[in-house]
Amino acid sequence: MDIKKVIADLIPRFRKLTEQTSSSGLASAGAVADVNAAREAGREAGYEAGHAEGYGAGREAGHEAGHAEGYEAGRKVGHEAGHAEGYEAGREVGHEAGYAKGYKAGREAGHEAGHAEGYEAGRKLGHEAGHAEGYEAGREAGHEAGYEKGYGEGYRIGLEAKTPPQSEAPPPEP
């Protein structure tokens, strides 16, 4: 109940009581009892009004304070949880991106190194195989040529050494 309403209700009661006591001249015992009852009724009404108003104001102030404190605590907890979650998500994304970038760089470097190493190894093997094959072919060709030449020379010398000419078939020509 509002304090203004309580006072507005009490004023007519007081007027009524004071009019009764002033019209009779002296205050009688009944008039004093009415004044005491009015005073007690006013005190109780004032108490109720003050209690209701104080309770409402206290409840509202407590609500505001509790809301502010709870909001701040919730904001801190939410901030910390969000920060931790965001940090973890960022760390994972960063790790994945770094891994992919590093993997690609390593793969390319490995490819280049393997290509260069394979090229050099292939060149050496090809050179050695070609050298050996060429050497062997040259040796065989030289052997054949030397044999043919030596055989032809030896046959000619042998023919010249014979005193009487004989009719023999000439060697086959290559």
PDB file of C-alpha atoms in Angstrom:
ATOM      1  CA  MET A   1       0.000   0.000   0.000  1.00  0.00           C
ATOM      2  CA  ASP A   2       1.280   3.472  -0.812  1.00  0.00           C
ATOM      3  CA  ILE A   3       2.119   5.812   2.106  1.00  0.00           C
ATOM      4  CA  LYS A   4       0.090   8.649   0.572  1.00  0.00           C
ATOM      5  CA  LYS A   5      -3.011   6.464   0.508  1.00  0.00           C
ATOM      6  CA  VAL A   6      -2.522   5.481   4.108  1.00  0.00           C
ATOM      7  CA  ILE A   7      -2.230   9.115   5.193  1.00  0.00           C
ATOM      8  CA  ALA A   8      -5.227  10.064   3.072  1.00  0.00           C
ATOM      9  CA  ASP A   9      -7.246   7.319   4.811  1.00  0.00           C
ATOM     10  CA  LEU A  10      -6.103   8.354   8.281  1.00  0.00           C
ATOM     11  CA  ILE A  11      -6.871  12.080   7.971  1.00  0.00           C
ATOM     12  CA  PRO A  12     -10.694  11.661   7.810  1.00  0.00           C
ATOM     13  CA  ARG A  13     -10.564   9.277  10.787  1.00  0.00           C
ATOM     14  CA  PHE A  14      -8.602  11.790  12.845  1.00  0.00           C
ATOM     15  CA  ARG A  15     -11.001  14.608  11.935  1.00  0.00           C
ATOM     16  CA  LYS A  16     -13.906  12.487  12.939  1.00  0.00           C
ATOM     17  CA  LEU A  17     -12.308  11.679  16.298  1.00  0.00           C
ATOM     18  CA  THR A  18     -11.186  15.226  17.003  1.00  0.00           C
ATOM     19  CA  GLU A  19     -14.610  16.599  16.148  1.00  0.00           C
ATOM     20  CA  GLN A  20     -16.206  14.235  18.590  1.00  0.00           C
ATOM     21  CA  THR A  21     -13.862  15.159  21.421  1.00  0.00           C
ATOM     22  CA  SER A  22     -13.969  18.899  20.812  1.00  0.00           C
ATOM     23  CA  SER A  23     -17.793  19.007  20.631  1.00  0.00           C
ATOM     24  CA  SER A  24     -18.235  17.300  23.979  1.00  0.00           C
ATOM     25  CA  GLY A  25     -15.893  19.702  25.720  1.00  0.00           C
ATOM     26  CA  LEU A  26     -13.829  17.439  27.875  1.00  0.00           C
ATOM     27  CA  ALA A  27     -12.423  14.253  26.592  1.00  0.00           C
ATOM     28  CA  SER A  28     -14.267  11.344  27.945  1.00  0.00           C
ATOM     29  CA  ALA A  29     -12.815   7.883  28.500  1.00  0.00           C
ATOM     30  CA  GLY A  30     -14.535   6.622  25.329  1.00  0.00           C
ATOM     31  CA  ALA A  31     -13.025   9.438  23.327  1.00  0.00           C
ATOM     32  CA  VAL A  32      -9.547   8.574  24.613  1.00  0.00           C
ATOM     33  CA  ALA A  33     -10.126   4.957  23.675  1.00  0.00           C
ATOM     34  CA  ASP A  34     -11.160   6.071  20.196  1.00  0.00           C
ATOM     35  CA  VAL A  35      -7.997   8.176  19.906  1.00  0.00           C
ATOM     36  CA  ASN A  36      -5.853   5.264  21.069  1.00  0.00           C
ATOM     37  CA  ALA A  37      -7.592   2.951  18.608  1.00  0.00           C
ATOM     38  CA  ALA A  38      -7.138   5.488  15.822  1.00  0.00           C
ATOM     39  CA  ARG A  39      -3.497   5.928  16.773  1.00  0.00           C
ATOM     40  CA  GLU A  40      -2.966   2.166  16.778  1.00  0.00           C
ATOM     41  CA  ALA A  41      -4.796   1.787  13.445  1.00  0.00           C
ATOM     42  CA  GLY A  42      -2.648   4.571  11.970  1.00  0.00           C
ATOM     43  CA  ARG A  43       0.524   3.023  13.328  1.00  0.00           C
ATOM     44  CA  GLU A  44      -0.363  -0.383  11.888  1.00  0.00           C
ATOM     45  CA  ALA A  45      -1.357   1.115   8.541  1.00  0.00           C
ATOM     46  CA  GLY A  46       1.899   3.139   8.478  1.00  0.00           C
ATOM     47  CA  TYR A  47       3.886   0.063   9.387  1.00  0.00           C
ATOM     48  CA  GLU A  48       2.210  -1.997   6.665  1.00  0.00           C
ATOM     49  CA  ALA A  49       2.704   0.761   4.088  1.00  0.00           C
ATOM     50  CA  GLY A  50       6.350   1.295   5.079  1.00  0.00           C
ATOM     51  CA  HIS A  51       6.987  -2.432   5.132  1.00  0.00           C
ATOM     52  CA  ALA A  52       5.391  -2.913   1.707  1.00  0.00           C
ATOM     53  CA  GLU A  53       7.231   0.065   0.226  1.00  0.00           C
ATOM     54  CA  GLY A  54      10.559  -0.934   1.821  1.00  0.00           C
ATOM     55  CA  TYR A  55      10.089  -4.533   0.786  1.00  0.00           C
ATOM     56  CA  GLY A  56       9.382  -3.529  -2.825  1.00  0.00           C
ATOM     57  CA  ALA A  57      12.326  -1.145  -2.921  1.00  0.00           C
ATOM     58  CA  GLY A  58      14.634  -3.706  -1.292  1.00  0.00           C
ATOM     59  CA  ARG A  59      13.458  -6.468  -3.576  1.00  0.00           C
ATOM     60  CA  GLU A  60      14.000  -4.292  -6.643  1.00  0.00           C
ATOM     61  CA  ALA A  61      17.460  -3.184  -5.470  1.00  0.00           C
ATOM     62  CA  GLY A  62      18.390  -6.791  -4.665  1.00  0.00           C
ATOM     63  CA  HIS A  63      17.107  -7.935  -8.025  1.00  0.00           C
ATOM     64  CA  GLU A  64      19.171  -5.283  -9.836  1.00  0.00           C
ATOM     65  CA  ALA A  65      22.308  -6.092  -7.826  1.00  0.00           C
ATOM     66  CA  GLY A  66      21.869  -9.845  -8.294  1.00  0.00           C
ATOM     67  CA  HIS A  67      21.180  -9.416 -11.983  1.00  0.00           C
ATOM     68  CA  ALA A  68      24.289  -7.262 -12.453  1.00  0.00           C
ATOM     69  CA  GLU A  69      26.472  -9.661 -10.449  1.00  0.00           C
ATOM     70  CA  GLY A  70      25.080 -12.734 -12.213  1.00  0.00           C
ATOM     71  CA  TYR A  71      25.424 -11.075 -15.593  1.00  0.00           C
ATOM     72  CA  GLU A  72      29.074 -10.214 -14.933  1.00  0.00           C
ATOM     73  CA  ALA A  73      29.861 -13.717 -13.641  1.00  0.00           C
ATOM     74  CA  GLY A  74      28.098 -15.293 -16.620  1.00  0.00           C
ATOM     75  CA  ARG A  75      29.877 -12.971 -19.027  1.00  0.00           C
ATOM     76  CA  LYS A  76      33.275 -13.904 -17.553  1.00  0.00           C
ATOM     77  CA  VAL A  77      32.540 -17.634 -17.709  1.00  0.00           C
ATOM     78  CA  GLY A  78      31.175 -17.316 -21.244  1.00  0.00           C
ATOM     79  CA  HIS A  79      34.155 -15.227 -22.302  1.00  0.00           C
ATOM     80  CA  GLU A  80      36.637 -17.719 -20.899  1.00  0.00           C
ATOM     81  CA  ALA A  81      34.802 -20.691 -22.416  1.00  0.00           C
ATOM     82  CA  GLY A  82      34.497 -18.931 -25.763  1.00  0.00           C
ATOM     83  CA  HIS A  83      38.147 -17.901 -25.635  1.00  0.00           C
ATOM     84  CA  ALA A  84      39.258 -21.457 -24.884  1.00  0.00           C
ATOM     85  CA  GLU A  85      37.008 -22.889 -27.599  1.00  0.00           C
ATOM     86  CA  GLY A  86      38.127 -20.285 -30.120  1.00  0.00           C
ATOM     87  CA  TYR A  87      41.777 -20.825 -29.205  1.00  0.00           C
ATOM     88  CA  GLU A  88      41.469 -24.578 -29.689  1.00  0.00           C
ATOM     89  CA  ALA A  89      39.637 -24.180 -33.003  1.00  0.00           C
ATOM     90  CA  GLY A  90      42.231 -21.655 -34.201  1.00  0.00           C
ATOM     91  CA  ARG A  91      45.073 -23.912 -33.115  1.00  0.00           C
ATOM     92  CA  GLU A  92      43.603 -26.856 -35.009  1.00  0.00           C
ATOM     93  CA  VAL A  93      43.021 -24.807 -38.160  1.00  0.00           C
ATOM     94  CA  GLY A  94      46.523 -23.361 -37.921  1.00  0.00           C
ATOM     95  CA  HIS A  95      47.980 -26.817 -37.418  1.00  0.00           C
ATOM     96  CA  GLU A  96      46.120 -28.195 -40.420  1.00  0.00           C
ATOM     97  CA  ALA A  97      47.135 -25.245 -42.609  1.00  0.00           C
ATOM     98  CA  GLY A  98      50.770 -25.480 -41.489  1.00  0.00           C
ATOM     99  CA  TYR A  99      50.803 -29.222 -41.991  1.00  0.00           C
ATOM    100  CA  ALA A 100      49.342 -28.906 -45.498  1.00  0.00           C
ATOM    101  CA  LYS A 101      51.761 -26.127 -46.421  1.00  0.00           C
ATOM    102  CA  GLY A 102      54.740 -28.008 -44.976  1.00  0.00           C
ATOM    103  CA  TYR A 103      53.665 -31.243 -46.625  1.00  0.00           C
ATOM    104  CA  LYS A 104      53.372 -29.546 -50.006  1.00  0.00           C
ATOM    105  CA  ALA A 105      56.752 -27.824 -49.625  1.00  0.00           C
ATOM    106  CA  GLY A 106      58.375 -31.093 -48.515  1.00  0.00           C
ATOM    107  CA  ARG A 107      56.790 -33.026 -51.339  1.00  0.00           C
ATOM    108  CA  GLU A 108      57.970 -30.489 -53.903  1.00  0.00           C
ATOM    109  CA  ALA A 109      61.483 -30.363 -52.434  1.00  0.00           C
ATOM    110  CA  GLY A 110      61.615 -34.165 -52.307  1.00  0.00           C
ATOM    111  CA  HIS A 111      60.384 -34.375 -55.888  1.00  0.00           C
ATOM    112  CA  GLU A 112      63.013 -31.911 -57.055  1.00  0.00           C
ATOM    113  CA  ALA A 113      65.775 -33.694 -55.112  1.00  0.00           C
ATOM    114  CA  GLY A 114      64.634 -37.106 -56.341  1.00  0.00           C
ATOM    115  CA  HIS A 115      64.396 -35.838 -59.894  1.00  0.00           C
ATOM    116  CA  ALA A 116      67.886 -34.331 -59.746  1.00  0.00           C
ATOM    117  CA  GLU A 117      69.337 -37.411 -58.049  1.00  0.00           C
ATOM    118  CA  GLY A 118      67.546 -39.775 -60.421  1.00  0.00           C
ATOM    119  CA  TYR A 119      68.671 -37.755 -63.426  1.00  0.00           C
ATOM    120  CA  GLU A 120      72.297 -37.844 -62.299  1.00  0.00           C
ATOM    121  CA  ALA A 121      72.139 -41.560 -61.482  1.00  0.00           C
ATOM    122  CA  GLY A 122      70.491 -42.267 -64.838  1.00  0.00           C
ATOM    123  CA  ARG A 123      73.074 -40.192 -66.658  1.00  0.00           C
ATOM    124  CA  LYS A 124      75.915 -42.074 -64.948  1.00  0.00           C
ATOM    125  CA  LEU A 125      74.378 -45.462 -65.631  1.00  0.00           C
ATOM    126  CA  GLY A 126      73.653 -44.527 -69.226  1.00  0.00           C
ATOM    127  CA  HIS A 127      77.199 -43.265 -69.685  1.00  0.00           C
ATOM    128  CA  GLU A 128      78.713 -46.391 -68.191  1.00  0.00           C
ATOM    129  CA  ALA A 129      76.436 -48.706 -70.169  1.00  0.00           C
ATOM    130  CA  GLY A 130      77.084 -46.791 -73.370  1.00  0.00           C
ATOM    131  CA  HIS A 131      80.808 -46.772 -72.701  1.00  0.00           C
ATOM    132  CA  ALA A 132      80.887 -50.501 -72.021  1.00  0.00           C
ATOM    133  CA  GLU A 133      78.702 -51.266 -75.023  1.00  0.00           C
ATOM    134  CA  GLY A 134      80.752 -49.025 -77.288  1.00  0.00           C
ATOM    135  CA  TYR A 135      83.994 -50.454 -75.973  1.00  0.00           C
ATOM    136  CA  GLU A 136      82.798 -53.981 -76.568  1.00  0.00           C
ATOM    137  CA  ALA A 137      81.532 -53.149 -80.038  1.00  0.00           C
ATOM    138  CA  GLY A 138      84.788 -51.398 -80.866  1.00  0.00           C
ATOM    139  CA  ARG A 139      86.851 -54.276 -79.525  1.00  0.00           C
ATOM    140  CA  GLU A 140      84.888 -56.785 -81.551  1.00  0.00           C
ATOM    141  CA  ALA A 141      85.074 -54.678 -84.686  1.00  0.00           C
ATOM    142  CA  GLY A 142      88.795 -54.164 -84.178  1.00  0.00           C
ATOM    143  CA  HIS A 143      89.300 -57.856 -83.563  1.00  0.00           C
ATOM    144  CA  GLU A 144      87.411 -58.779 -86.699  1.00  0.00           C
ATOM    145  CA  ALA A 145      89.236 -56.189 -88.765  1.00  0.00           C
ATOM    146  CA  GLY A 146      92.584 -57.224 -87.340  1.00  0.00           C
ATOM    147  CA  TYR A 147      91.835 -60.848 -87.939  1.00  0.00           C
ATOM    148  CA  GLU A 148      90.786 -60.241 -91.524  1.00  0.00           C
ATOM    149  CA  LYS A 149      93.782 -58.041 -92.161  1.00  0.00           C
ATOM    150  CA  GLY A 150      96.160 -60.484 -90.471  1.00  0.00           C
ATOM    151  CA  TYR A 151      94.687 -63.419 -92.331  1.00  0.00           C
ATOM    152  CA  GLY A 152      94.907 -61.657 -95.664  1.00  0.00           C
ATOM    153  CA  GLU A 153      98.489 -60.539 -95.002  1.00  0.00           C
ATOM    154  CA  GLY A 154      99.505 -63.947 -93.806  1.00  0.00           C
ATOM    155  CA  TYR A 155      97.965 -65.621 -96.830  1.00  0.00           C
ATOM    156  CA  ARG A 156      99.712 -63.208 -99.186  1.00  0.00           C
ATOM    157  CA  ILE A 157     103.072 -63.702 -97.488  1.00  0.00           C
ATOM    158  CA  GLY A 158     102.572 -67.415 -97.560  1.00  0.00           C
ATOM    159  CA  LEU A 159     101.872 -67.315-101.255  1.00  0.00           C
ATOM    160  CA  GLU A 160     104.942 -65.291-101.953  1.00  0.00           C
ATOM    161  CA  ALA A 161     107.087 -67.673-100.001  1.00  0.00           C
ATOM    162  CA  LYS A 162     106.120 -70.585-102.145  1.00  0.00           C
ATOM    163  CA  THR A 163     108.500 -70.890-104.990  1.00  0.00           C
ATOM    164  CA  PRO A 164     106.466 -72.409-107.656  1.00  0.00           C
ATOM    165  CA  PRO A 165     103.212 -70.766-108.232  1.00  0.00           C
ATOM    166  CA  GLN A 166     100.427 -73.018-107.382  1.00  0.00           C
ATOM    167  CA  SER A 167      96.939 -72.620-108.255  1.00  0.00           C
ATOM    168  CA  GLU A 168      95.048 -72.198-105.155  1.00  0.00           C
ATOM    169  CA  ALA A 169      91.833 -70.474-104.685  1.00  0.00           C
ATOM    170  CA  PRO A 170      92.148 -66.960-103.382  1.00  0.00           C
ATOM    171  CA  PRO A 171      90.709 -66.315 -99.910  1.00  0.00           C
ATOM    172  CA  PRO A 172      87.091 -65.293 -99.697  1.00  0.00           C
ATOM    173  CA  GLU A 173      86.597 -61.581 -99.673  1.00  0.00           C
ATOM    174  CA  PRO A 174      84.684 -60.126 -96.913  1.00  0.00           C
TER     175      PRO A 174
END
